[in-house]
PDB file of C-alpha atoms and ligand atoms in Angstrom:
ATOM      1  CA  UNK A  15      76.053  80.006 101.937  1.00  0.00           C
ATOM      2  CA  UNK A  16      75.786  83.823 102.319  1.00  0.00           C
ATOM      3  CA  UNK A  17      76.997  85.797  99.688  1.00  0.00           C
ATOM      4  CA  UNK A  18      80.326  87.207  99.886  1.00  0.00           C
ATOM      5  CA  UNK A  19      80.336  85.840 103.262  1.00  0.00           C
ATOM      6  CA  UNK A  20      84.942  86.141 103.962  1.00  0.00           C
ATOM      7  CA  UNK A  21      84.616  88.259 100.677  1.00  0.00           C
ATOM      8  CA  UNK A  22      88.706  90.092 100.926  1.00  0.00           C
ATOM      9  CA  UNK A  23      89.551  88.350 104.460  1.00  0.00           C
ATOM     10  CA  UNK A  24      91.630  85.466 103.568  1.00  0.00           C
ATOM     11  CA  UNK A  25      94.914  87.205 103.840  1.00  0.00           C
ATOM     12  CA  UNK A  26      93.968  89.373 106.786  1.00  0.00           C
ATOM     13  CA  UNK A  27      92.892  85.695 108.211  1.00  0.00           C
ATOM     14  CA  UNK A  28      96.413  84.158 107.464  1.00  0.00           C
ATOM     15  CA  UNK A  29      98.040  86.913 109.185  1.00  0.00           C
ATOM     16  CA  UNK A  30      96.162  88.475 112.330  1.00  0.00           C
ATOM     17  CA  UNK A  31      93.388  85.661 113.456  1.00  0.00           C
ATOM     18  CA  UNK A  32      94.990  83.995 116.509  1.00  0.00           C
ATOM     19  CA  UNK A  33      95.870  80.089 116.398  1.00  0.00           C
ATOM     20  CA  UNK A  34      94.075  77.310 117.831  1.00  0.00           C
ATOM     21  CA  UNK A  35      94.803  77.145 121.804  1.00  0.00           C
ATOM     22  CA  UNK A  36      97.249  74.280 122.649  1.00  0.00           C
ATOM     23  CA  UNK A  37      94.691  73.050 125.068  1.00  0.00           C
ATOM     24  CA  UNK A  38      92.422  72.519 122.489  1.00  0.00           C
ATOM     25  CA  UNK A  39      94.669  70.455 120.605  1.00  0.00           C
ATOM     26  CA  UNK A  40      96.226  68.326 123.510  1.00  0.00           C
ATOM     27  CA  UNK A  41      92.364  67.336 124.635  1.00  0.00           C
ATOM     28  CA  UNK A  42      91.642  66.561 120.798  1.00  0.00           C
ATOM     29  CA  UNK A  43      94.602  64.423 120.955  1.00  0.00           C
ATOM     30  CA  UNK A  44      93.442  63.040 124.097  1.00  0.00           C
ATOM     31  CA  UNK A  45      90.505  61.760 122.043  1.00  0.00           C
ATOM     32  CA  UNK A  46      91.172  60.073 118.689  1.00  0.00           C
ATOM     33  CA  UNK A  47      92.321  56.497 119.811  1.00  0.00           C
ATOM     34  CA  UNK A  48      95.872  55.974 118.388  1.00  0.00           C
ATOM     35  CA  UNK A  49      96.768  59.651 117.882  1.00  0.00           C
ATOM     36  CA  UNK A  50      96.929  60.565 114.242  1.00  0.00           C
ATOM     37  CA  UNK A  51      95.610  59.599 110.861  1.00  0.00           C
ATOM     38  CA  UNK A  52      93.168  60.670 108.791  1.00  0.00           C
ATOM     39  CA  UNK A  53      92.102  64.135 109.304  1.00  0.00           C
ATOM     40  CA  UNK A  54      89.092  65.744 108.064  1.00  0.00           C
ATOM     41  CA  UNK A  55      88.172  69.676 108.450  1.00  0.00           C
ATOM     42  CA  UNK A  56      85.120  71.105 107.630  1.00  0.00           C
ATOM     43  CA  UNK A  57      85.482  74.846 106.568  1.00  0.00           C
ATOM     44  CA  UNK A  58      89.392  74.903 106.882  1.00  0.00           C
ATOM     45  CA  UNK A  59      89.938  78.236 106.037  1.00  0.00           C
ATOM     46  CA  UNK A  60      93.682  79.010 105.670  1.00  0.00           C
ATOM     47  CA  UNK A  61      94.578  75.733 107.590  1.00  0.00           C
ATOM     48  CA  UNK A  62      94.796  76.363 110.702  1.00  0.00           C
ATOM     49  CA  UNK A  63      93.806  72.827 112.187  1.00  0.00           C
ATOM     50  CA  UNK A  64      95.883  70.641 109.832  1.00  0.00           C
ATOM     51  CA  UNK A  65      98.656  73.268 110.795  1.00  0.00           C
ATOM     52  CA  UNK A  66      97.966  72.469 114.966  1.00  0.00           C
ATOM     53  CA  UNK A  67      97.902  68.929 114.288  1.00  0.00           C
ATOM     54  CA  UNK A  68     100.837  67.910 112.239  1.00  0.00           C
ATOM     55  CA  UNK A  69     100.650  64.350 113.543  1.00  0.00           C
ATOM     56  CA  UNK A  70      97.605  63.813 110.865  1.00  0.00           C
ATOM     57  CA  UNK A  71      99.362  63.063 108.209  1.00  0.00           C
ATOM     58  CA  UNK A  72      96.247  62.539 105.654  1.00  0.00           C
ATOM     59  CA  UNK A  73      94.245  65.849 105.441  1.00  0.00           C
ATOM     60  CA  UNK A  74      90.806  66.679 103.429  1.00  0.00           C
ATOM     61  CA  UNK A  75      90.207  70.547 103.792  1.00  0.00           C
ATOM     62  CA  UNK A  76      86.629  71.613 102.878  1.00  0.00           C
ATOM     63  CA  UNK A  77      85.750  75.433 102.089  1.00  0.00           C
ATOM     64  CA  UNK A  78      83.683  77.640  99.517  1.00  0.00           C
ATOM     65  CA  UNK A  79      86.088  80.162 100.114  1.00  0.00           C
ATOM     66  CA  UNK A  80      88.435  79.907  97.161  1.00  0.00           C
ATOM     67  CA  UNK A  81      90.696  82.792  98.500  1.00  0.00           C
ATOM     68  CA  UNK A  82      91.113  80.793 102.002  1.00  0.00           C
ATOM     69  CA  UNK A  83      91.756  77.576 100.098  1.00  0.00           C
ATOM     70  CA  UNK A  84      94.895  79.433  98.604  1.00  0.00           C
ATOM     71  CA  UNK A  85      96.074  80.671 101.841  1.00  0.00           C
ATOM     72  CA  UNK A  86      95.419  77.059 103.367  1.00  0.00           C
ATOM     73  CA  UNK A  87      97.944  75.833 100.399  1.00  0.00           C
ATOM     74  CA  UNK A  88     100.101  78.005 101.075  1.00  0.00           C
ATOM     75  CA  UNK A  89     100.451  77.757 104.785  1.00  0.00           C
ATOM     76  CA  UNK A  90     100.421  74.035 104.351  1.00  0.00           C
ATOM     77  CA  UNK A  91     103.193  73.565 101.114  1.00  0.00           C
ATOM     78  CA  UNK A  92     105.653  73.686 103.882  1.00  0.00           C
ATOM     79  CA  UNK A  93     104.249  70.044 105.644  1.00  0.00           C
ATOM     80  CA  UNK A  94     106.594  66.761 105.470  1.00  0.00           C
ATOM     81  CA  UNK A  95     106.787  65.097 102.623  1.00  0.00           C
ATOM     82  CA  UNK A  96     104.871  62.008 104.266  1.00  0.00           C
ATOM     83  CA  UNK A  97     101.894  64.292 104.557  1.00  0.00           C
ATOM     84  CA  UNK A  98      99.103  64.660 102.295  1.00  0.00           C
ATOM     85  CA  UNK A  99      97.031  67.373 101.976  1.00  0.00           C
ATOM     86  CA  UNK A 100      93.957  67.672  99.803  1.00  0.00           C
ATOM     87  CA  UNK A 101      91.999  70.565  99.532  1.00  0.00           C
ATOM     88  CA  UNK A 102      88.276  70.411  98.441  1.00  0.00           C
ATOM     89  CA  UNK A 103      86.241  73.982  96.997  1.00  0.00           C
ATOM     90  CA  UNK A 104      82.646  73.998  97.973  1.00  0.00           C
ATOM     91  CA  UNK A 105      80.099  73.690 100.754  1.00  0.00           C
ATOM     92  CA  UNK A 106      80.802  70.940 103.302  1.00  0.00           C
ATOM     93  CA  UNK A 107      76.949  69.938 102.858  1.00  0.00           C
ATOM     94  CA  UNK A 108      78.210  68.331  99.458  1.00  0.00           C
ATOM     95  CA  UNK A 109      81.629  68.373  97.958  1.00  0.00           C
ATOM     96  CA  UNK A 110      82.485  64.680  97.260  1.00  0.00           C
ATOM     97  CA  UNK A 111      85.185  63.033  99.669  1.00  0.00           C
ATOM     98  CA  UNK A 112      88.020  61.553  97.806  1.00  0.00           C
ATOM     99  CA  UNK A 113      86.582  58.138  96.720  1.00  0.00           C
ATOM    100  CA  UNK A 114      86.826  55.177  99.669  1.00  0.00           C
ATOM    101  CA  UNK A 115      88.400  57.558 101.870  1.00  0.00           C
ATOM    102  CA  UNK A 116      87.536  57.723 105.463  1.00  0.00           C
ATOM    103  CA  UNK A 117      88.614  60.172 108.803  1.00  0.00           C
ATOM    104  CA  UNK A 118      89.031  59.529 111.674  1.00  0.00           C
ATOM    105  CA  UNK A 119      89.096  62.712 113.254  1.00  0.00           C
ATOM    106  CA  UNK A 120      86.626  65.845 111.979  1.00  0.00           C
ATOM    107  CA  UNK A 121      86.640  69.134 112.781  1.00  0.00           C
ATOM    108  CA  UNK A 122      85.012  72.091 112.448  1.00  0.00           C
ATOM    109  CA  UNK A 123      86.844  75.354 113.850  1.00  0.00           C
ATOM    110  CA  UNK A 124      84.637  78.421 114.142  1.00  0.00           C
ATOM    111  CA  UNK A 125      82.795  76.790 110.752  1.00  0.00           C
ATOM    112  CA  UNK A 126      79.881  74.905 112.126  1.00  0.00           C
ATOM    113  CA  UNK A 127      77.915  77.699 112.674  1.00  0.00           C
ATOM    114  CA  UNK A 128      78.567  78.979 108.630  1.00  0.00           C
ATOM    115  CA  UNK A 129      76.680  75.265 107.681  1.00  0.00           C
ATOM    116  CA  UNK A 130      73.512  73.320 107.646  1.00  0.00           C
ATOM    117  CA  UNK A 131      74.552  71.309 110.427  1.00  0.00           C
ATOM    118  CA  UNK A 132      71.859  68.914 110.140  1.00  0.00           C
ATOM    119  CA  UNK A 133      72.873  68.200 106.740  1.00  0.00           C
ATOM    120  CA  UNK A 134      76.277  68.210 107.023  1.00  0.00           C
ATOM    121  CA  UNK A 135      75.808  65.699 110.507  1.00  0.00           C
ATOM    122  CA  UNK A 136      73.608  63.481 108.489  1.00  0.00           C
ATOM    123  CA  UNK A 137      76.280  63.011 105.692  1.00  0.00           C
ATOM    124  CA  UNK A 138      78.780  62.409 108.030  1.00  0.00           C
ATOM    125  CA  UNK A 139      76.781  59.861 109.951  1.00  0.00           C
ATOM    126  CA  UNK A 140      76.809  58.103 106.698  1.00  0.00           C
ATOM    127  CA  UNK A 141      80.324  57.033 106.458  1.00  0.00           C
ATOM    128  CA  UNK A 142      81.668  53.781 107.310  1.00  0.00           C
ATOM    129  CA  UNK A 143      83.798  53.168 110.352  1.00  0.00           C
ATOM    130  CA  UNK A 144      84.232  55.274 113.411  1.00  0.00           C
ATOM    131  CA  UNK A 145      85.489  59.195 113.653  1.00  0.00           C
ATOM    132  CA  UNK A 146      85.658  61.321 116.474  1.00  0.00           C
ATOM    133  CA  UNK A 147      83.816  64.619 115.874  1.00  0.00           C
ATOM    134  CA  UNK A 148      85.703  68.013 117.324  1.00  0.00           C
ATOM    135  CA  UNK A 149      83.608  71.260 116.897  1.00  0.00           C
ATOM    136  CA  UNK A 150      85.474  74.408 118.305  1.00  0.00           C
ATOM    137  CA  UNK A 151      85.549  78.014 118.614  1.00  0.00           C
ATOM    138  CA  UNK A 152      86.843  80.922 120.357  1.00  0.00           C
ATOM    139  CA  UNK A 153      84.189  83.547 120.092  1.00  0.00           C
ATOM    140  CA  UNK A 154      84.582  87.022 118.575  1.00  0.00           C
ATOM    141  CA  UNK A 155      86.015  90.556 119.448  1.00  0.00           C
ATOM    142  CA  UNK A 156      81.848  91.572 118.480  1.00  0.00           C
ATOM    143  CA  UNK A 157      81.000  89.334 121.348  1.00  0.00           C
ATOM    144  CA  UNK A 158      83.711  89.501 124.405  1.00  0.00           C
ATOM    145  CA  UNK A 159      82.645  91.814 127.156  1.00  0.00           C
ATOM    146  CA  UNK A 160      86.407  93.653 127.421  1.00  0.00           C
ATOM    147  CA  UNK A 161      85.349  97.436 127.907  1.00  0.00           C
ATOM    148  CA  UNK A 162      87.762  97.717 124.535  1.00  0.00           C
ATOM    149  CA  UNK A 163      86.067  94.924 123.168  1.00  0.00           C
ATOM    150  CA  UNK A 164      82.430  96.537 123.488  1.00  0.00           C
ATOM    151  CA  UNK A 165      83.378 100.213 122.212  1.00  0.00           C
ATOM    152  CA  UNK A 166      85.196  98.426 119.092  1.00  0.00           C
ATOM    153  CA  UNK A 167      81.985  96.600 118.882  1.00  0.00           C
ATOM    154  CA  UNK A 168      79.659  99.890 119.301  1.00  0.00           C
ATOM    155  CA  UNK A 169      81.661 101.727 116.730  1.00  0.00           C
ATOM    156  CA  UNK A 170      81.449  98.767 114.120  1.00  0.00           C
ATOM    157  CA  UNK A 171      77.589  99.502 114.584  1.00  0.00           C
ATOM    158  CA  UNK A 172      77.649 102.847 113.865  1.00  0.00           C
ATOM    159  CA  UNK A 173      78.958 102.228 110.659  1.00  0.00           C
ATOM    160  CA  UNK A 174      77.398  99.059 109.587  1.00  0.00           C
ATOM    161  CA  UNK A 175      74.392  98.997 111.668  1.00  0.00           C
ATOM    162  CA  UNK A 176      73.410  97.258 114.552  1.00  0.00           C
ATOM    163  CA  UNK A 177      72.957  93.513 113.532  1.00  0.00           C
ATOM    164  CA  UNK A 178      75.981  91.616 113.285  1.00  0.00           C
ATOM    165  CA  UNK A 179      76.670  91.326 109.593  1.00  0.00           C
ATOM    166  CA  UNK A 180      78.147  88.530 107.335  1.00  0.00           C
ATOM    167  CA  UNK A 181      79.208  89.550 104.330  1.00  0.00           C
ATOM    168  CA  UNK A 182      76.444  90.219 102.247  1.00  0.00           C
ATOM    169  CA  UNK A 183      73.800  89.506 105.420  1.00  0.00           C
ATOM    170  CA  UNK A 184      73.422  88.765 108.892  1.00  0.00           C
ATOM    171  CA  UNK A 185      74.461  86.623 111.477  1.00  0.00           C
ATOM    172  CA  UNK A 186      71.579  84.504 113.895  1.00  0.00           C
ATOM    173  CA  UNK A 187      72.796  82.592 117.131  1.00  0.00           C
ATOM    174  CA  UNK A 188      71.941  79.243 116.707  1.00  0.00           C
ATOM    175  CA  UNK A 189      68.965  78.287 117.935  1.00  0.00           C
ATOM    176  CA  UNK A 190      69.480  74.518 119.031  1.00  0.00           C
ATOM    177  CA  UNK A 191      73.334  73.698 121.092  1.00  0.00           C
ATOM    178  CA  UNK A 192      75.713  71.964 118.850  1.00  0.00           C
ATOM    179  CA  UNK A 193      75.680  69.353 120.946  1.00  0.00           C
ATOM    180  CA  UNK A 194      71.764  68.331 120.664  1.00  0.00           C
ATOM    181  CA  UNK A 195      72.096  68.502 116.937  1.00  0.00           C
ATOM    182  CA  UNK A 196      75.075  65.962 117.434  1.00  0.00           C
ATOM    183  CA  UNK A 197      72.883  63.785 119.573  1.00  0.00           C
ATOM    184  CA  UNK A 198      70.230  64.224 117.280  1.00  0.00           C
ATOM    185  CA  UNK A 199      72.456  62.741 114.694  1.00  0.00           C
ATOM    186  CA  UNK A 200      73.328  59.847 116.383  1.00  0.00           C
ATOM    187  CA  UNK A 201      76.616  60.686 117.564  1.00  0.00           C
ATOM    188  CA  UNK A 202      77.507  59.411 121.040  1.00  0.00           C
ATOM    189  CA  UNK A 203      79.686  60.574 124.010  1.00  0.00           C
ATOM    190  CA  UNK A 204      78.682  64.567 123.437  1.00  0.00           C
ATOM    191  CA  UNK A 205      80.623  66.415 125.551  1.00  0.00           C
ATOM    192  CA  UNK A 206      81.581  69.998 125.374  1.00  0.00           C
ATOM    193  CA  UNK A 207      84.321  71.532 127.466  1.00  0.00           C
ATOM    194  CA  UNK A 208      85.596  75.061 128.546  1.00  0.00           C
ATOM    195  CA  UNK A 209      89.401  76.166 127.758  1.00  0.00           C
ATOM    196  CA  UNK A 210      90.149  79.939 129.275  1.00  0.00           C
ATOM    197  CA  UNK A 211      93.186  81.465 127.459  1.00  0.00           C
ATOM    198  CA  UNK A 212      93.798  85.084 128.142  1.00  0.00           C
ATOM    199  CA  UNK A 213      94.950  87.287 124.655  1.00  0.00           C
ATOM    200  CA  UNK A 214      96.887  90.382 125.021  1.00  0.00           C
ATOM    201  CA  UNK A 215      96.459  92.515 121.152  1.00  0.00           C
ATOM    202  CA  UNK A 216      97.801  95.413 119.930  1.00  0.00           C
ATOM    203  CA  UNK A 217      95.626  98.238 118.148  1.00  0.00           C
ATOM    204  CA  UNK A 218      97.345  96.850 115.059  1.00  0.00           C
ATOM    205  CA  UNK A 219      96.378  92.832 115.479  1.00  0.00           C
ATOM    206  CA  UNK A 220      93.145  94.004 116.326  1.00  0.00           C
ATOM    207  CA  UNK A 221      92.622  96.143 113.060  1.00  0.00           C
ATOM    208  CA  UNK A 222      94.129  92.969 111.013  1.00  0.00           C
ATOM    209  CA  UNK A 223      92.157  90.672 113.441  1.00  0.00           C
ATOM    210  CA  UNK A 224      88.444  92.405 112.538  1.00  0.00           C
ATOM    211  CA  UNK A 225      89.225  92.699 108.918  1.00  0.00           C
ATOM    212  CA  UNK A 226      89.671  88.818 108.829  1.00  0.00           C
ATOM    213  CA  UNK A 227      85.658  88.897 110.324  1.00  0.00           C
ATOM    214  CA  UNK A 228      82.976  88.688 108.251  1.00  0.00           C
ATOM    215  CA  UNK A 229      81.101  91.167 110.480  1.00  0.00           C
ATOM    216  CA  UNK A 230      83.879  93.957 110.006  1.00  0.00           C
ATOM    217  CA  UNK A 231      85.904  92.839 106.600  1.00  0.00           C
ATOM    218  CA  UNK A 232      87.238  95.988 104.881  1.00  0.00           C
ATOM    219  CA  UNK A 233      84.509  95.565 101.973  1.00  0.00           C
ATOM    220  CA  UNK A 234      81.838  96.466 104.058  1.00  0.00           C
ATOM    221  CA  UNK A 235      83.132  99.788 105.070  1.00  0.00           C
ATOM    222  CA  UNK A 236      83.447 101.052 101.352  1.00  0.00           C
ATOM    223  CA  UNK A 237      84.492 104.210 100.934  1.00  0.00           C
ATOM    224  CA  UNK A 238      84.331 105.010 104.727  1.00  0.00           C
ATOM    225  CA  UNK A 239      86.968 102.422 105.178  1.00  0.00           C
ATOM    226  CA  UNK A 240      89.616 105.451 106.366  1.00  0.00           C
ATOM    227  CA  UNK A 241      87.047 106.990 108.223  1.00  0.00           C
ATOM    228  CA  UNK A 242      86.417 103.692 110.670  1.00  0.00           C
ATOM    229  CA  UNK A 243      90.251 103.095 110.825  1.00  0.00           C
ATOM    230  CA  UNK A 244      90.933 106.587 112.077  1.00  0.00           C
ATOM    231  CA  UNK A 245      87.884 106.085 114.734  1.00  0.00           C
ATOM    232  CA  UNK A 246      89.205 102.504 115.665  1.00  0.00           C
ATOM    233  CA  UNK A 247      92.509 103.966 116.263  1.00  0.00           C
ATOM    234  CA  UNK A 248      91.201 106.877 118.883  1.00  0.00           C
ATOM    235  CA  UNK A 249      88.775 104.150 119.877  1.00  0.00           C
ATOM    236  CA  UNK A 250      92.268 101.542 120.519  1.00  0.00           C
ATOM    237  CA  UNK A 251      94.492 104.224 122.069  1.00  0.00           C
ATOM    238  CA  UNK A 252      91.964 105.274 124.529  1.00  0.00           C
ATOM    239  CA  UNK A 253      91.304 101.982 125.782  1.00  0.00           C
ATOM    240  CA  UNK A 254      94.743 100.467 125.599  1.00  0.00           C
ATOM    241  CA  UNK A 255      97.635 100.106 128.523  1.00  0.00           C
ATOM    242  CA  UNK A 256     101.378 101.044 127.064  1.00  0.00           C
ATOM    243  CA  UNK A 257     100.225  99.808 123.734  1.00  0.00           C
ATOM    244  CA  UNK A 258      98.341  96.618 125.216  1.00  0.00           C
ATOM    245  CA  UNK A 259      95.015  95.553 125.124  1.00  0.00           C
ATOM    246  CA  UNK A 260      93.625  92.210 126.868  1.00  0.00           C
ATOM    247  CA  UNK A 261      91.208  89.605 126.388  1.00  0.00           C
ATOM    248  CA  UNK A 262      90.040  86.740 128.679  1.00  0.00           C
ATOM    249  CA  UNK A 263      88.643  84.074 125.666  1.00  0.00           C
ATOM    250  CA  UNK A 264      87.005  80.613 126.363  1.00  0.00           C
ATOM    251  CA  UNK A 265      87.314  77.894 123.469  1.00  0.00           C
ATOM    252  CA  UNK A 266      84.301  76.202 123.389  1.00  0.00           C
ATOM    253  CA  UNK A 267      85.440  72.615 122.554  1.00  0.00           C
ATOM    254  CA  UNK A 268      82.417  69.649 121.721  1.00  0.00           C
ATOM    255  CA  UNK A 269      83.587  66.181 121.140  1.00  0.00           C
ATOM    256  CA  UNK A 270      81.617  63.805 119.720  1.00  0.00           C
ATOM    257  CA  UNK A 271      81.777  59.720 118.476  1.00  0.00           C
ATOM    258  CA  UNK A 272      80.098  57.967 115.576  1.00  0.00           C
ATOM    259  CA  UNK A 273      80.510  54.772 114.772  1.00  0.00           C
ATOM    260  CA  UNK A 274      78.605  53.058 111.287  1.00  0.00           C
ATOM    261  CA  UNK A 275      76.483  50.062 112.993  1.00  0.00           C
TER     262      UNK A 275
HETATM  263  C1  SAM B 312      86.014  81.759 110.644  1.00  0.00           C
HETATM  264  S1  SAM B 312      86.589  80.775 109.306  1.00  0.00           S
HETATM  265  C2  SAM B 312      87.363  79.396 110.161  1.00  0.00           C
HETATM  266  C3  SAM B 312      88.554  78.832 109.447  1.00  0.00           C
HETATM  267  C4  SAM B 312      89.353  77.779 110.203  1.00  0.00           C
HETATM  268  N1  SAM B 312      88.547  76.615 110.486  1.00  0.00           N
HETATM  269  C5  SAM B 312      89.959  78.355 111.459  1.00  0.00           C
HETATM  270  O1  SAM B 312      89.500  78.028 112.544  1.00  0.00           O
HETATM  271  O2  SAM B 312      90.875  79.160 111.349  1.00  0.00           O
HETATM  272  C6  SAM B 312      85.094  80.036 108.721  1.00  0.00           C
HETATM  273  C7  SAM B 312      85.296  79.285 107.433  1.00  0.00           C
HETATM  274  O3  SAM B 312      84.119  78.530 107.167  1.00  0.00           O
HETATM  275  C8  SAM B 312      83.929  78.536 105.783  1.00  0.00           C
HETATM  276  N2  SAM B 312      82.542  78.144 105.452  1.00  0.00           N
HETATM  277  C9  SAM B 312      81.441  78.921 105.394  1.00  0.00           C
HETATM  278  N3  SAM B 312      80.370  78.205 105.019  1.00  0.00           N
HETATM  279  C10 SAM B 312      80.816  76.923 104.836  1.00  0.00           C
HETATM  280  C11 SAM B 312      80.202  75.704 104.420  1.00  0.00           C
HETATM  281  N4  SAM B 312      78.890  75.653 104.140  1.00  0.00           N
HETATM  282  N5  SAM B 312      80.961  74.596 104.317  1.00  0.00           N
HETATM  283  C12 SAM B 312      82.292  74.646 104.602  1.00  0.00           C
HETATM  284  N6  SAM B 312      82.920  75.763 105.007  1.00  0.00           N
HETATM  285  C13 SAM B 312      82.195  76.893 105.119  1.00  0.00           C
HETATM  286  C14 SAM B 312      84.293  79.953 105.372  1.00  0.00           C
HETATM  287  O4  SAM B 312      84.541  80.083 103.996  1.00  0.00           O
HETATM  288  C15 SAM B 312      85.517  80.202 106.241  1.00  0.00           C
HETATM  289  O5  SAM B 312      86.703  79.871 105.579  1.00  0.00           O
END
């Protein structure tokens, strides 16, 4: 994992990073036979997927980030009793599941790309039973094409340079689709889907919004931290209609089978 990587985010990602789209959820739904269960979610971050899914009533988080793990407890102490909710620190690539336990739903929600997919895919292909796979995401403020959008993007670069940072490093695309590493894996019925929501932000959810980022968290900035919030601010107000800023997203949402033969 890259160093530092949601170094000083976690609590600026409790409180500003938007939720999980309801069409997301309703088609996820639509795809674990017998709605419900055993839920299993791969970089959980402050818990926003057991949160959207309430119905799963036996939840493994997974994340390195120790700081998200505390909001995800916290967001989460507030679940029925009937629910169970264990949280796991460490790498999805190798933190032990709970002994004999099984999902049958995984997810990974703007995570995948953070992991070795290949090697978290091949552990996964070695549990027993069947699981549906769910890998989504909503892309980023640093890559939406909203005129506001692009100059909050621009100005980010002129103070951090223009590759996409990541805490301590940098950010690559992917170079192979989610879903051929899936097929790759053995998982059957890959499918990815496309779910427009439109956003509307205010210059203050978009300042909280980028310092939950690892591209723009607050540590980077150092001691030119006031400096880039006074420039986002012009940057916000010029750009902005009575207070109001839009954004046309598209969830990305791949679902995927795997059944042990
Ligand atoms: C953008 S957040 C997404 C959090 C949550 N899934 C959501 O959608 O709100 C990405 C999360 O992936 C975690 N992560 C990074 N590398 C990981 C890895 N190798 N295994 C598991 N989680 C990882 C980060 O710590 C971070 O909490």
């Amino acid at each position: 994992m890259i160093d530092g990587l949601f170094h000083g985010t976690a609590q600026w990602y409790a409180r500003y990073r938007p939720g999980i789209a309801d069409a997301v959820t309703d088609a996820i739904r639509a795809a674990v036979p017998g709605h419900g269960g055993r839920l299993l979610d791969l970089g959980c971050g402050t818990g926003q997927v057991a949160a959207a899914l309430p119905e799963f009533t036996d939840v493994v988080g997974i994340d390195p980030d120790a700081d998200m793990l505390t909001a995800a407890r916290h967001a989460l102490a507030a679940a029925p009793d009937r629910r169970r909710v264990r949280l796991l620190h460490g790498p999805a690539e190798t933190v032990p599941l709970p002994e004999g336990w099984t999902p049958d739903l995984v997810t990974a929600c703007r995570s995948f790309h953070w992991m070795n997919g290949p090697a978290v895919l091949h552990r996964l292909t070695k549990l027993p039973g069947r699981f549906t796979m769910a890998l989504m995401g909503d892309g980023t403020v640093w890559t939406a094409a909203e005129p506001w959008a692009v100059a909050v993007r621009g100005l980010i670069q002129r103070f951090l340079g223009e590759r996409r940072r990541a805490g301590g490093g940098h950010f690559d695309v992917a170079e192979r689709p989610f879903t051929e590493e899936l097929a790759a894996a053995g998982f059957t019925e890959v499918a990815a889907s496309y779910l427009p929501v439109s956003r509307s932000w205010t210059p203050e959810r978009v300042r909280g919004y980028l310092y939950s980022t690892s591209y723009s968290a607050p540590a980077l900035y150092g001691d030119r931290l006031p400096e880039f919030e006074r420039e986002l601010a012009a940057t916000l107000a010029d750009h902005s209609t009575d207070g109001v800023l839009t954004e046309a997203v598209t969830w990305e949402l791949i679902l995927a089978r795997h059944e042990a033969p």
